[in-house]
C-alpha positions as protocol buffer text, in pm:
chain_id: "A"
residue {
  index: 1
  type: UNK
  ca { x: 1767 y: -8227 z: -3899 }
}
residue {
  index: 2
  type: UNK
  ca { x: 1854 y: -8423 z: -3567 }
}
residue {
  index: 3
  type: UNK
  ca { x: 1603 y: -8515 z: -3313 }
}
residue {
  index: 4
  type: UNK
  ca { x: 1636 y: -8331 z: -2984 }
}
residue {
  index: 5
  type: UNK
  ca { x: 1733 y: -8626 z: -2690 }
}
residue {
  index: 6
  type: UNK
  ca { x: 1427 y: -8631 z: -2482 }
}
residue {
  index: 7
  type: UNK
  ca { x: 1407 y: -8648 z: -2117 }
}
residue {
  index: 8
  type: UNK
  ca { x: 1198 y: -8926 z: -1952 }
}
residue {
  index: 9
  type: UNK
  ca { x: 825 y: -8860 z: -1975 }
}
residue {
  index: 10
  type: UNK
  ca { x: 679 y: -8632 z: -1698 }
}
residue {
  index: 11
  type: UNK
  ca { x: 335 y: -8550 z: -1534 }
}
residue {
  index: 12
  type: UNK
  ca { x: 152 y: -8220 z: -1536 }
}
residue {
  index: 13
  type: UNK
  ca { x: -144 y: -8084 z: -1412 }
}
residue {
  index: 14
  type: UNK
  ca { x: -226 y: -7734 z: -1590 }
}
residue {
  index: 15
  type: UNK
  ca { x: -575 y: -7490 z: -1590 }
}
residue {
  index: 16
  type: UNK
  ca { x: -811 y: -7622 z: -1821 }
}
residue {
  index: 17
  type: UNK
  ca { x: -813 y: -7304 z: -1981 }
}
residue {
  index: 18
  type: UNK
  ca { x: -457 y: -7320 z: -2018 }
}
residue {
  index: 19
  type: UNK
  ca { x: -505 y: -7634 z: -2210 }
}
residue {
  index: 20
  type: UNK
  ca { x: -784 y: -7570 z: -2415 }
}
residue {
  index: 21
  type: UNK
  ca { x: -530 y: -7283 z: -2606 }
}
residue {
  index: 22
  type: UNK
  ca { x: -252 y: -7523 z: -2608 }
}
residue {
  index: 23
  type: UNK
  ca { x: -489 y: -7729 z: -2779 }
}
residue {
  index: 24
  type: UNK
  ca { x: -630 y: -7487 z: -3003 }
}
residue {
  index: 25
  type: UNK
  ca { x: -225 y: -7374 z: -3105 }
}
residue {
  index: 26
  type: UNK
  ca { x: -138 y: -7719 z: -3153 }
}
residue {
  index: 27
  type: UNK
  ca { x: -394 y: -7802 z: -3452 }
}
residue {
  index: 28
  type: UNK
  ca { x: -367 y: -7452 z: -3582 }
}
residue {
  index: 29
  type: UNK
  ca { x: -23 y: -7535 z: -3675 }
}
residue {
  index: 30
  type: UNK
  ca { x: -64 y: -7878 z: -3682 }
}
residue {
  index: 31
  type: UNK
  ca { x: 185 y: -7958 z: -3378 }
}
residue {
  index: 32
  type: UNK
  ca { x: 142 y: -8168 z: -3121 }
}
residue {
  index: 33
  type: UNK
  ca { x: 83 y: -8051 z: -2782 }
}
residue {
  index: 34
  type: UNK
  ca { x: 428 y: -8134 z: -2634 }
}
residue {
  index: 35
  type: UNK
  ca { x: 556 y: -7926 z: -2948 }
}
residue {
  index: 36
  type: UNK
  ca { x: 343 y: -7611 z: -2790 }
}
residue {
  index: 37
  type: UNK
  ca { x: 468 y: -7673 z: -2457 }
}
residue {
  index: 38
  type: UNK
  ca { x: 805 y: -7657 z: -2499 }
}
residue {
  index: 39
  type: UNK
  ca { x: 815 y: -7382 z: -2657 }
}
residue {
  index: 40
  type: UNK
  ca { x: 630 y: -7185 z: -2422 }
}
residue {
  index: 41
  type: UNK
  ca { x: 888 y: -7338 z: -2151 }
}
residue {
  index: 42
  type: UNK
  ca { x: 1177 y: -7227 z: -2430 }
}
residue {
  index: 43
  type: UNK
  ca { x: 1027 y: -6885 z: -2424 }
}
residue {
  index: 44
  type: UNK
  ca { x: 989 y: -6850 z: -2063 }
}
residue {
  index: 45
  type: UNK
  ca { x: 1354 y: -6942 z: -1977 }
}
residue {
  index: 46
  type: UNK
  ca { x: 1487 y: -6690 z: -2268 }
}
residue {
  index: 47
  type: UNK
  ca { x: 1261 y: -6450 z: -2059 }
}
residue {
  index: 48
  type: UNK
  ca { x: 1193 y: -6446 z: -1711 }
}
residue {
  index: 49
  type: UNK
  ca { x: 1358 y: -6779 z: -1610 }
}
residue {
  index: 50
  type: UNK
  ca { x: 1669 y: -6622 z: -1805 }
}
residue {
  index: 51
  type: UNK
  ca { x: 1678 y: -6340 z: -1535 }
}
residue {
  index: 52
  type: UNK
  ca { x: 1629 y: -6628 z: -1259 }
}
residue {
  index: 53
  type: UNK
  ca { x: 1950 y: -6844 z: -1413 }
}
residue {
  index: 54
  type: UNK
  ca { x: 2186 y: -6575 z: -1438 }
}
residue {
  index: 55
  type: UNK
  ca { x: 2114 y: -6474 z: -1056 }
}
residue {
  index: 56
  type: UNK
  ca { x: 2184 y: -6816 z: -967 }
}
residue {
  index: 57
  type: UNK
  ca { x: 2512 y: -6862 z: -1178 }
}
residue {
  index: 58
  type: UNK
  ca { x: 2568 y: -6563 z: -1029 }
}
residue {
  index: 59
  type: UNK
  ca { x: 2557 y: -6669 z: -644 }
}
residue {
  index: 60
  type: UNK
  ca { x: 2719 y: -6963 z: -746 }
}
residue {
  index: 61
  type: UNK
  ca { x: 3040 y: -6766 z: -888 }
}
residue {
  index: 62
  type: UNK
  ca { x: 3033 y: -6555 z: -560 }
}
residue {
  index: 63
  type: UNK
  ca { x: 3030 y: -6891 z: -350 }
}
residue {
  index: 64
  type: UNK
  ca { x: 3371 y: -6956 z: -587 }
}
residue {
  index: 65
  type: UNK
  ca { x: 3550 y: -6674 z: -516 }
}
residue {
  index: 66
  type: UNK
  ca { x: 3486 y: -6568 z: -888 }
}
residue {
  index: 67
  type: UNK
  ca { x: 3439 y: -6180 z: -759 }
}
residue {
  index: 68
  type: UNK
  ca { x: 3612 y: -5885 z: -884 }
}
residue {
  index: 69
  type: UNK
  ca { x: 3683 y: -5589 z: -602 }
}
residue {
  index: 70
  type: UNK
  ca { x: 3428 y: -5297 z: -698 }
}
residue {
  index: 71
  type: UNK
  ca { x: 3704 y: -5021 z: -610 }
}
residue {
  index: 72
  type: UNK
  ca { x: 3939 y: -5203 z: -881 }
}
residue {
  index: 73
  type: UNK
  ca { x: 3692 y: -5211 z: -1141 }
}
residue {
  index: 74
  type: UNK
  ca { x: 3590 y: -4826 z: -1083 }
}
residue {
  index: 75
  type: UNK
  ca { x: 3966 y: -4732 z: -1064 }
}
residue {
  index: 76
  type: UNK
  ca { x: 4006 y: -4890 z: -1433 }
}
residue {
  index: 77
  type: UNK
  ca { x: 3710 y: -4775 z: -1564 }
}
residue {
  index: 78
  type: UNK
  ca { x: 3825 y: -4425 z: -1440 }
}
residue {
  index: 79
  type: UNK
  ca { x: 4198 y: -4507 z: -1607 }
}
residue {
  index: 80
  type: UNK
  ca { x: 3998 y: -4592 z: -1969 }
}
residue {
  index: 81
  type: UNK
  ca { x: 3775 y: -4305 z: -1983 }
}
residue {
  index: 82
  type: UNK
  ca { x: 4068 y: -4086 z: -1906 }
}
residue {
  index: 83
  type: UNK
  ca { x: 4283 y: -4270 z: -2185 }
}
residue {
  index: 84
  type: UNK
  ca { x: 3942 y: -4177 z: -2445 }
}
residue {
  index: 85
  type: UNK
  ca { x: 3934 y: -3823 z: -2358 }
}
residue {
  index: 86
  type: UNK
  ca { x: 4290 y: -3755 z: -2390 }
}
């Protein structure tokens, strides 16, 4: 297996709480603590932050012109459910 290409280090201040079960996950499954943090951050941005990216790429098509006209898109979903039931 590859290694991942890392981004400089960063700087973090979390609850101490917060840290004391990142702690507790990493020697459970003998990890280290970066290894529990990212994949909390992975799981968030398949999550939430998923919903958050999408609106965004979604703004930015708009800002491109990358639109389609509502009225067209009702007028052929009209045409194909005709086409079914028939």
């Amino acid at each position: 297996m590859t290694k991942p290409i890392l981004s400089d280090p960063i700087t973090l201040r979390i609850p101490e709480d917060v840290l004391a079960d990142i702690e507790t996950v990493a020697q459970a499954t003998e990890r280290s603590r970066s290894w529990v943090i990212v994949r909390a951050l992975r799981a968030y941005l398949q999550q939430e932050g998923a919903e958050i990216l999408a609106y965004r790429r979604g703004l930015s098509e708009v800002a491109a012109g990358e639109v389609e006209d509502l009225d067209e898109v009702l007028e052929d979903l009209k045409r194909i459910a005709s086409d079914k039931v028939a």
